[in-house]
Amino acid sequence: MDKNFAVIGLGRFGASVAKTLYEMGYEVMAVDKDPHRVQEFSEIVTYVVEVDSTDEKALRALGINNFDVVVVAIGEDIQSSIMTTLILQEIGVKKVVVKATNDLHGKVLYKIGAEKVVFPERDMGVRVVNHLISPTILDYIELADDYSIIEISAGGSFDGKSLEKIDVRSEFGCNVMAIKSDKQINIAPMAQDVIQKGDVLVVIGHNENLRRFESYNLK
Ligand code: ATP
């Protein structure tokens, strides 16, 4: 289990990552070159340091290689983002997760050895659009190019029917992973479990099949 994290760059994304990790109980060192940002974070994470992450010596002096995961959340200054990622590889940090601003930036980051590249703006755009065009889809996670997990609010066509009756697997080629109703969550739904209108279904499948499942739900 990863236990301690360093977050470099405290813009909106980095700040949110650092704060969430800290609130979840992890040890978080935050790094920013801007003294005002550093000041703002003094009581929000375990500790915060004012360092320019393109300065290899300074990063080494922080003992950055002792962290399980380092998140590079410098977006706008692509050169700094790439240099920082490269330096972290050289220092031997095990897991480097980097925020990319565009596809090309993302490709370069993977080429130089980033373990994971995230595209928060792009992903959020896709999520918002999915929600706009499919009002019953509450949330959406892209797993691979054509596969996703969706959270969908069950409509009238599912009301009072069991998974078996709907025949989710053979009819739609999807899998209902969980059913949330009121305050309960059933994480291992059985064929006989009955869906009520308004339940939230967590469904995994090919995007094409998920679309068919959703249109049936809207009927
Ligand atoms: P967001 O959209 O998440 O707000 P952004 O993509 O606009 O962020 P930037 O504003 O470019 O990202 O950078 C985020 C933070 O990273 C800023 O607080 C900035 O001071 C810091 N930062 C930029 N370059 C460096 C660097 N070389 N070393 C340390 N911190 C840096």
CSV table of C-alpha atoms and ligand atoms in Angstrom, one decimal:
chain,number,residue,atom,x,y,z
A,1,MET,CA,0.0,0.0,0.0
A,2,ASP,CA,1.2,3.5,-0.9
A,3,LYS,CA,1.4,5.5,2.3
A,4,ASN,CA,3.2,8.8,1.7
A,5,PHE,CA,2.8,11.1,-1.2
A,6,ALA,CA,4.5,14.2,-2.5
A,7,VAL,CA,2.5,16.6,-4.7
A,8,ILE,CA,4.5,19.1,-6.8
A,9,GLY,CA,2.6,22.1,-8.0
A,10,LEU,CA,-0.3,23.5,-6.0
A,11,GLY,CA,-2.6,24.8,-8.7
A,12,ARG,CA,-6.3,23.8,-8.5
A,13,PHE,CA,-5.6,20.2,-9.4
A,14,GLY,CA,-2.5,19.7,-7.3
A,15,ALA,CA,-4.2,21.4,-4.3
A,16,SER,CA,-7.2,19.2,-4.6
A,17,VAL,CA,-5.1,16.0,-4.8
A,18,ALA,CA,-2.9,17.1,-1.8
A,19,LYS,CA,-5.8,18.1,0.4
A,20,THR,CA,-7.9,15.0,-0.3
A,21,LEU,CA,-5.0,12.7,0.4
A,22,TYR,CA,-4.2,14.5,3.6
A,23,GLU,CA,-7.9,14.4,4.7
A,24,MET,CA,-7.9,10.6,4.0
A,25,GLY,CA,-5.1,10.3,6.5
A,26,TYR,CA,-2.0,9.9,4.3
A,27,GLU,CA,1.2,11.8,4.8
A,28,VAL,CA,1.5,14.5,2.2
A,29,MET,CA,4.5,16.7,1.4
A,30,ALA,CA,3.4,19.6,-0.9
A,31,VAL,CA,6.0,21.4,-3.0
A,32,ASP,CA,5.6,24.7,-4.9
A,33,LYS,CA,8.0,27.3,-6.1
A,34,ASP,CA,5.6,30.1,-5.3
A,35,PRO,CA,5.9,31.4,-1.7
A,36,HIS,CA,2.3,32.6,-1.6
A,37,ARG,CA,1.0,29.1,-2.4
A,38,VAL,CA,3.4,27.6,0.1
A,39,GLN,CA,2.1,30.0,2.8
A,40,GLU,CA,-1.6,29.1,1.9
A,41,PHE,CA,-0.9,25.4,2.4
A,42,SER,CA,1.0,25.6,5.7
A,43,GLU,CA,-1.9,24.1,7.6
A,44,ILE,CA,-3.6,22.0,4.9
A,45,VAL,CA,-1.0,19.2,4.4
A,46,THR,CA,1.6,17.4,6.6
A,47,TYR,CA,4.3,19.8,5.4
A,48,VAL,CA,4.9,22.1,2.5
A,49,VAL,CA,8.1,23.4,1.0
A,50,GLU,CA,9.1,26.1,-1.3
A,51,VAL,CA,11.3,24.5,-4.0
A,52,ASP,CA,11.6,24.8,-7.7
A,53,SER,CA,11.2,21.2,-8.8
A,54,THR,CA,13.5,21.7,-11.9
A,55,ASP,CA,16.3,22.0,-9.4
A,56,GLU,CA,17.6,18.4,-9.0
A,57,LYS,CA,19.7,19.1,-6.0
A,58,ALA,CA,16.9,20.7,-4.1
A,59,LEU,CA,14.6,17.8,-4.9
A,60,ARG,CA,17.2,15.3,-3.7
A,61,ALA,CA,17.6,17.3,-0.5
A,62,LEU,CA,13.9,16.9,0.2
A,63,GLY,CA,14.4,13.1,0.2
A,64,ILE,CA,11.9,12.9,-2.5
A,65,ASN,CA,12.9,9.3,-3.3
A,66,ASN,CA,11.5,8.2,0.1
A,67,PHE,CA,8.0,8.9,-1.1
A,68,ASP,CA,5.9,6.0,-2.4
A,69,VAL,CA,4.2,8.2,-5.0
A,70,VAL,CA,5.0,11.6,-6.4
A,71,VAL,CA,2.3,13.6,-8.2
A,72,VAL,CA,3.5,16.2,-10.7
A,73,ALA,CA,0.7,18.7,-11.0
A,74,ILE,CA,2.4,21.5,-13.0
A,75,GLY,CA,0.2,22.1,-16.0
A,76,GLU,CA,0.8,25.3,-17.9
A,77,ASP,CA,4.6,25.2,-17.8
A,78,ILE,CA,5.1,22.1,-19.9
A,79,GLN,CA,8.8,22.4,-19.9
A,80,SER,CA,8.9,22.4,-16.1
A,81,SER,CA,6.5,19.4,-15.9
A,82,ILE,CA,8.7,17.4,-18.3
A,83,MET,CA,12.0,18.3,-16.6
A,84,THR,CA,10.5,17.5,-13.2
A,85,THR,CA,9.3,14.1,-14.3
A,86,LEU,CA,12.7,13.3,-15.9
A,87,ILE,CA,14.5,14.3,-12.7
A,88,LEU,CA,12.2,12.2,-10.6
A,89,GLN,CA,13.0,9.2,-12.8
A,90,GLU,CA,16.7,9.9,-12.4
A,91,ILE,CA,16.5,10.1,-8.7
A,92,GLY,CA,14.7,6.7,-8.8
A,93,VAL,CA,11.2,7.6,-7.5
A,94,LYS,CA,9.1,4.4,-7.9
A,95,LYS,CA,5.8,5.8,-8.9
A,96,VAL,CA,5.4,9.2,-10.7
A,97,VAL,CA,1.9,10.3,-11.7
A,98,VAL,CA,1.8,13.4,-13.9
A,99,LYS,CA,-0.9,15.8,-15.0
A,100,ALA,CA,-0.9,16.5,-18.8
A,101,THR,CA,-2.4,19.4,-20.5
A,102,ASN,CA,-2.7,17.8,-23.9
A,103,ASP,CA,-2.1,14.6,-25.8
A,104,LEU,CA,1.4,15.5,-27.0
A,105,HIS,CA,2.4,16.4,-23.5
A,106,GLY,CA,0.9,13.1,-22.3
A,107,LYS,CA,2.9,11.1,-24.9
A,108,VAL,CA,6.2,12.7,-23.9
A,109,LEU,CA,5.5,12.0,-20.2
A,110,TYR,CA,4.9,8.3,-20.9
A,111,LYS,CA,8.1,8.2,-23.1
A,112,ILE,CA,10.2,9.5,-20.3
A,113,GLY,CA,8.8,6.9,-17.9
A,114,ALA,CA,5.8,8.4,-16.0
A,115,GLU,CA,3.9,5.5,-14.5
A,116,LYS,CA,0.6,7.2,-15.0
A,117,VAL,CA,-0.5,10.3,-16.9
A,118,VAL,CA,-3.8,12.0,-16.0
A,119,PHE,CA,-5.8,14.4,-18.1
A,120,PRO,CA,-8.2,16.0,-15.6
A,121,GLU,CA,-9.6,18.7,-17.9
A,122,ARG,CA,-10.2,16.3,-20.8
A,123,ASP,CA,-11.8,13.7,-18.5
A,124,MET,CA,-14.0,16.1,-16.7
A,125,GLY,CA,-15.2,17.5,-20.1
A,126,VAL,CA,-16.1,14.0,-21.2
A,127,ARG,CA,-17.9,13.3,-17.9
A,128,VAL,CA,-19.9,16.6,-18.1
A,129,VAL,CA,-20.9,15.9,-21.7
A,130,ASN,CA,-22.0,12.3,-20.9
A,131,HIS,CA,-24.1,13.7,-18.1
A,132,LEU,CA,-25.6,16.4,-20.3
A,133,ILE,CA,-26.6,14.1,-23.2
A,134,SER,CA,-27.7,11.2,-20.9
A,135,PRO,CA,-29.5,12.7,-18.0
A,136,THR,CA,-29.9,9.3,-16.2
A,137,ILE,CA,-26.2,8.7,-16.2
A,138,LEU,CA,-24.9,10.1,-12.9
A,139,ASP,CA,-21.3,9.2,-13.3
A,140,TYR,CA,-19.0,7.7,-15.8
A,141,ILE,CA,-15.5,6.2,-15.6
A,142,GLU,CA,-13.6,5.3,-18.8
A,143,LEU,CA,-11.8,2.0,-18.3
A,144,ALA,CA,-10.3,1.5,-21.8
A,145,ASP,CA,-11.0,2.9,-25.2
A,146,ASP,CA,-14.4,1.2,-25.6
A,147,TYR,CA,-15.2,0.1,-22.0
A,148,SER,CA,-16.7,2.1,-19.2
A,149,ILE,CA,-18.4,1.9,-15.8
A,150,ILE,CA,-21.5,4.0,-15.5
A,151,GLU,CA,-23.8,4.9,-12.6
A,152,ILE,CA,-27.3,5.1,-13.8
A,153,SER,CA,-30.6,6.0,-12.1
A,154,ALA,CA,-33.0,3.2,-12.7
A,155,GLY,CA,-36.1,4.3,-14.6
A,156,GLY,CA,-39.6,2.9,-14.9
A,157,SER,CA,-38.7,0.1,-17.4
A,158,PHE,CA,-36.5,-1.6,-14.7
A,159,ASP,CA,-39.0,-1.0,-11.8
A,160,GLY,CA,-39.9,-4.2,-9.9
A,161,LYS,CA,-37.8,-6.4,-12.2
A,162,SER,CA,-35.1,-8.8,-11.2
A,163,LEU,CA,-31.7,-8.8,-13.0
A,164,GLU,CA,-32.7,-12.3,-14.2
A,165,LYS,CA,-35.9,-10.9,-15.7
A,166,ILE,CA,-34.2,-8.0,-17.4
A,167,ASP,CA,-31.6,-10.5,-18.6
A,168,VAL,CA,-28.9,-7.9,-18.3
A,169,ARG,CA,-26.0,-10.1,-19.4
A,170,SER,CA,-27.4,-11.8,-22.5
A,171,GLU,CA,-29.8,-9.0,-23.5
A,172,PHE,CA,-27.3,-6.1,-23.1
A,173,GLY,CA,-23.9,-7.7,-22.6
A,174,CYS,CA,-23.3,-5.6,-19.5
A,175,ASN,CA,-22.8,-6.5,-15.9
A,176,VAL,CA,-24.6,-4.8,-12.9
A,177,MET,CA,-21.8,-4.6,-10.3
A,178,ALA,CA,-23.8,-2.9,-7.6
A,179,ILE,CA,-27.3,-1.6,-6.7
A,180,LYS,CA,-27.6,1.4,-4.4
A,181,SER,CA,-31.0,2.0,-2.8
A,182,ASP,CA,-31.6,4.6,-0.2
A,183,LYS,CA,-28.8,4.1,2.3
A,184,GLN,CA,-28.0,0.5,1.4
A,185,ILE,CA,-25.6,-0.8,-1.2
A,186,ASN,CA,-25.6,-4.3,-2.6
A,187,ILE,CA,-22.2,-4.9,-4.0
A,188,ALA,CA,-22.8,-8.5,-5.0
A,189,PRO,CA,-26.2,-8.5,-6.7
A,190,MET,CA,-27.7,-11.9,-7.5
A,191,ALA,CA,-29.9,-12.8,-10.4
A,192,GLN,CA,-33.0,-12.7,-8.2
A,193,ASP,CA,-32.3,-9.2,-6.8
A,194,VAL,CA,-35.1,-6.8,-7.7
A,195,ILE,CA,-34.5,-3.2,-8.9
A,196,GLN,CA,-36.8,-0.4,-7.8
A,197,LYS,CA,-37.2,2.8,-9.8
A,198,GLY,CA,-34.7,5.4,-8.5
A,199,ASP,CA,-32.1,2.8,-7.4
A,200,VAL,CA,-28.6,3.6,-8.7
A,201,LEU,CA,-27.1,0.9,-10.7
A,202,VAL,CA,-23.3,0.6,-11.2
A,203,VAL,CA,-22.9,-1.1,-14.6
A,204,ILE,CA,-19.8,-2.2,-16.5
A,205,GLY,CA,-19.6,-2.9,-20.2
A,206,HIS,CA,-18.7,-2.0,-23.7
A,207,ASN,CA,-19.8,1.6,-24.5
A,208,GLU,CA,-22.1,0.4,-27.3
A,209,ASN,CA,-23.9,-2.0,-24.9
A,210,LEU,CA,-24.1,0.6,-22.1
A,211,ARG,CA,-25.8,2.9,-24.6
A,212,ARG,CA,-28.4,0.2,-25.4
A,213,PHE,CA,-28.9,-0.4,-21.6
A,214,GLU,CA,-29.4,3.3,-21.1
A,215,SER,CA,-31.9,3.7,-23.9
A,216,TYR,CA,-33.9,0.8,-22.5
A,217,ASN,CA,-33.8,2.6,-19.1
A,218,LEU,CA,-35.1,5.8,-20.7
A,219,LYS,CA,-38.1,4.0,-22.3
B,1,ATP,P1,-4.6,24.1,-12.4
B,1,ATP,O1,-5.4,24.0,-13.7
B,1,ATP,O2,-4.6,22.7,-11.7
B,1,ATP,O3,-5.0,25.2,-11.5
B,1,ATP,P2,-2.4,24.7,-14.0
B,1,ATP,O4,-2.4,23.6,-14.9
B,1,ATP,O5,-2.8,26.1,-14.4
B,1,ATP,O6,-3.1,24.3,-12.7
B,1,ATP,P3,0.0,25.9,-13.2
B,1,ATP,O7,-0.7,27.1,-12.8
B,1,ATP,O8,0.9,25.9,-14.4
B,1,ATP,O9,-0.9,24.7,-13.4
B,1,ATP,O10,0.9,25.3,-12.0
B,1,ATP,C1,0.4,24.8,-10.9
B,1,ATP,C2,1.3,25.2,-9.7
B,1,ATP,O11,2.6,24.6,-10.0
B,1,ATP,C3,1.5,26.7,-9.5
B,1,ATP,O12,1.2,26.9,-8.1
B,1,ATP,C4,3.0,26.9,-9.7
B,1,ATP,O13,3.6,27.8,-8.8
B,1,ATP,C5,3.6,25.5,-9.5
B,1,ATP,N1,4.8,25.3,-10.3
B,1,ATP,C6,5.0,25.6,-11.6
B,1,ATP,N2,6.3,25.3,-11.9
B,1,ATP,C7,6.9,24.8,-10.8
B,1,ATP,C8,8.2,24.3,-10.5
B,1,ATP,N3,9.1,24.3,-11.5
B,1,ATP,N4,8.4,23.9,-9.3
B,1,ATP,C9,7.5,24.0,-8.3
B,1,ATP,N5,6.2,24.4,-8.5
B,1,ATP,C10,5.9,24.8,-9.8
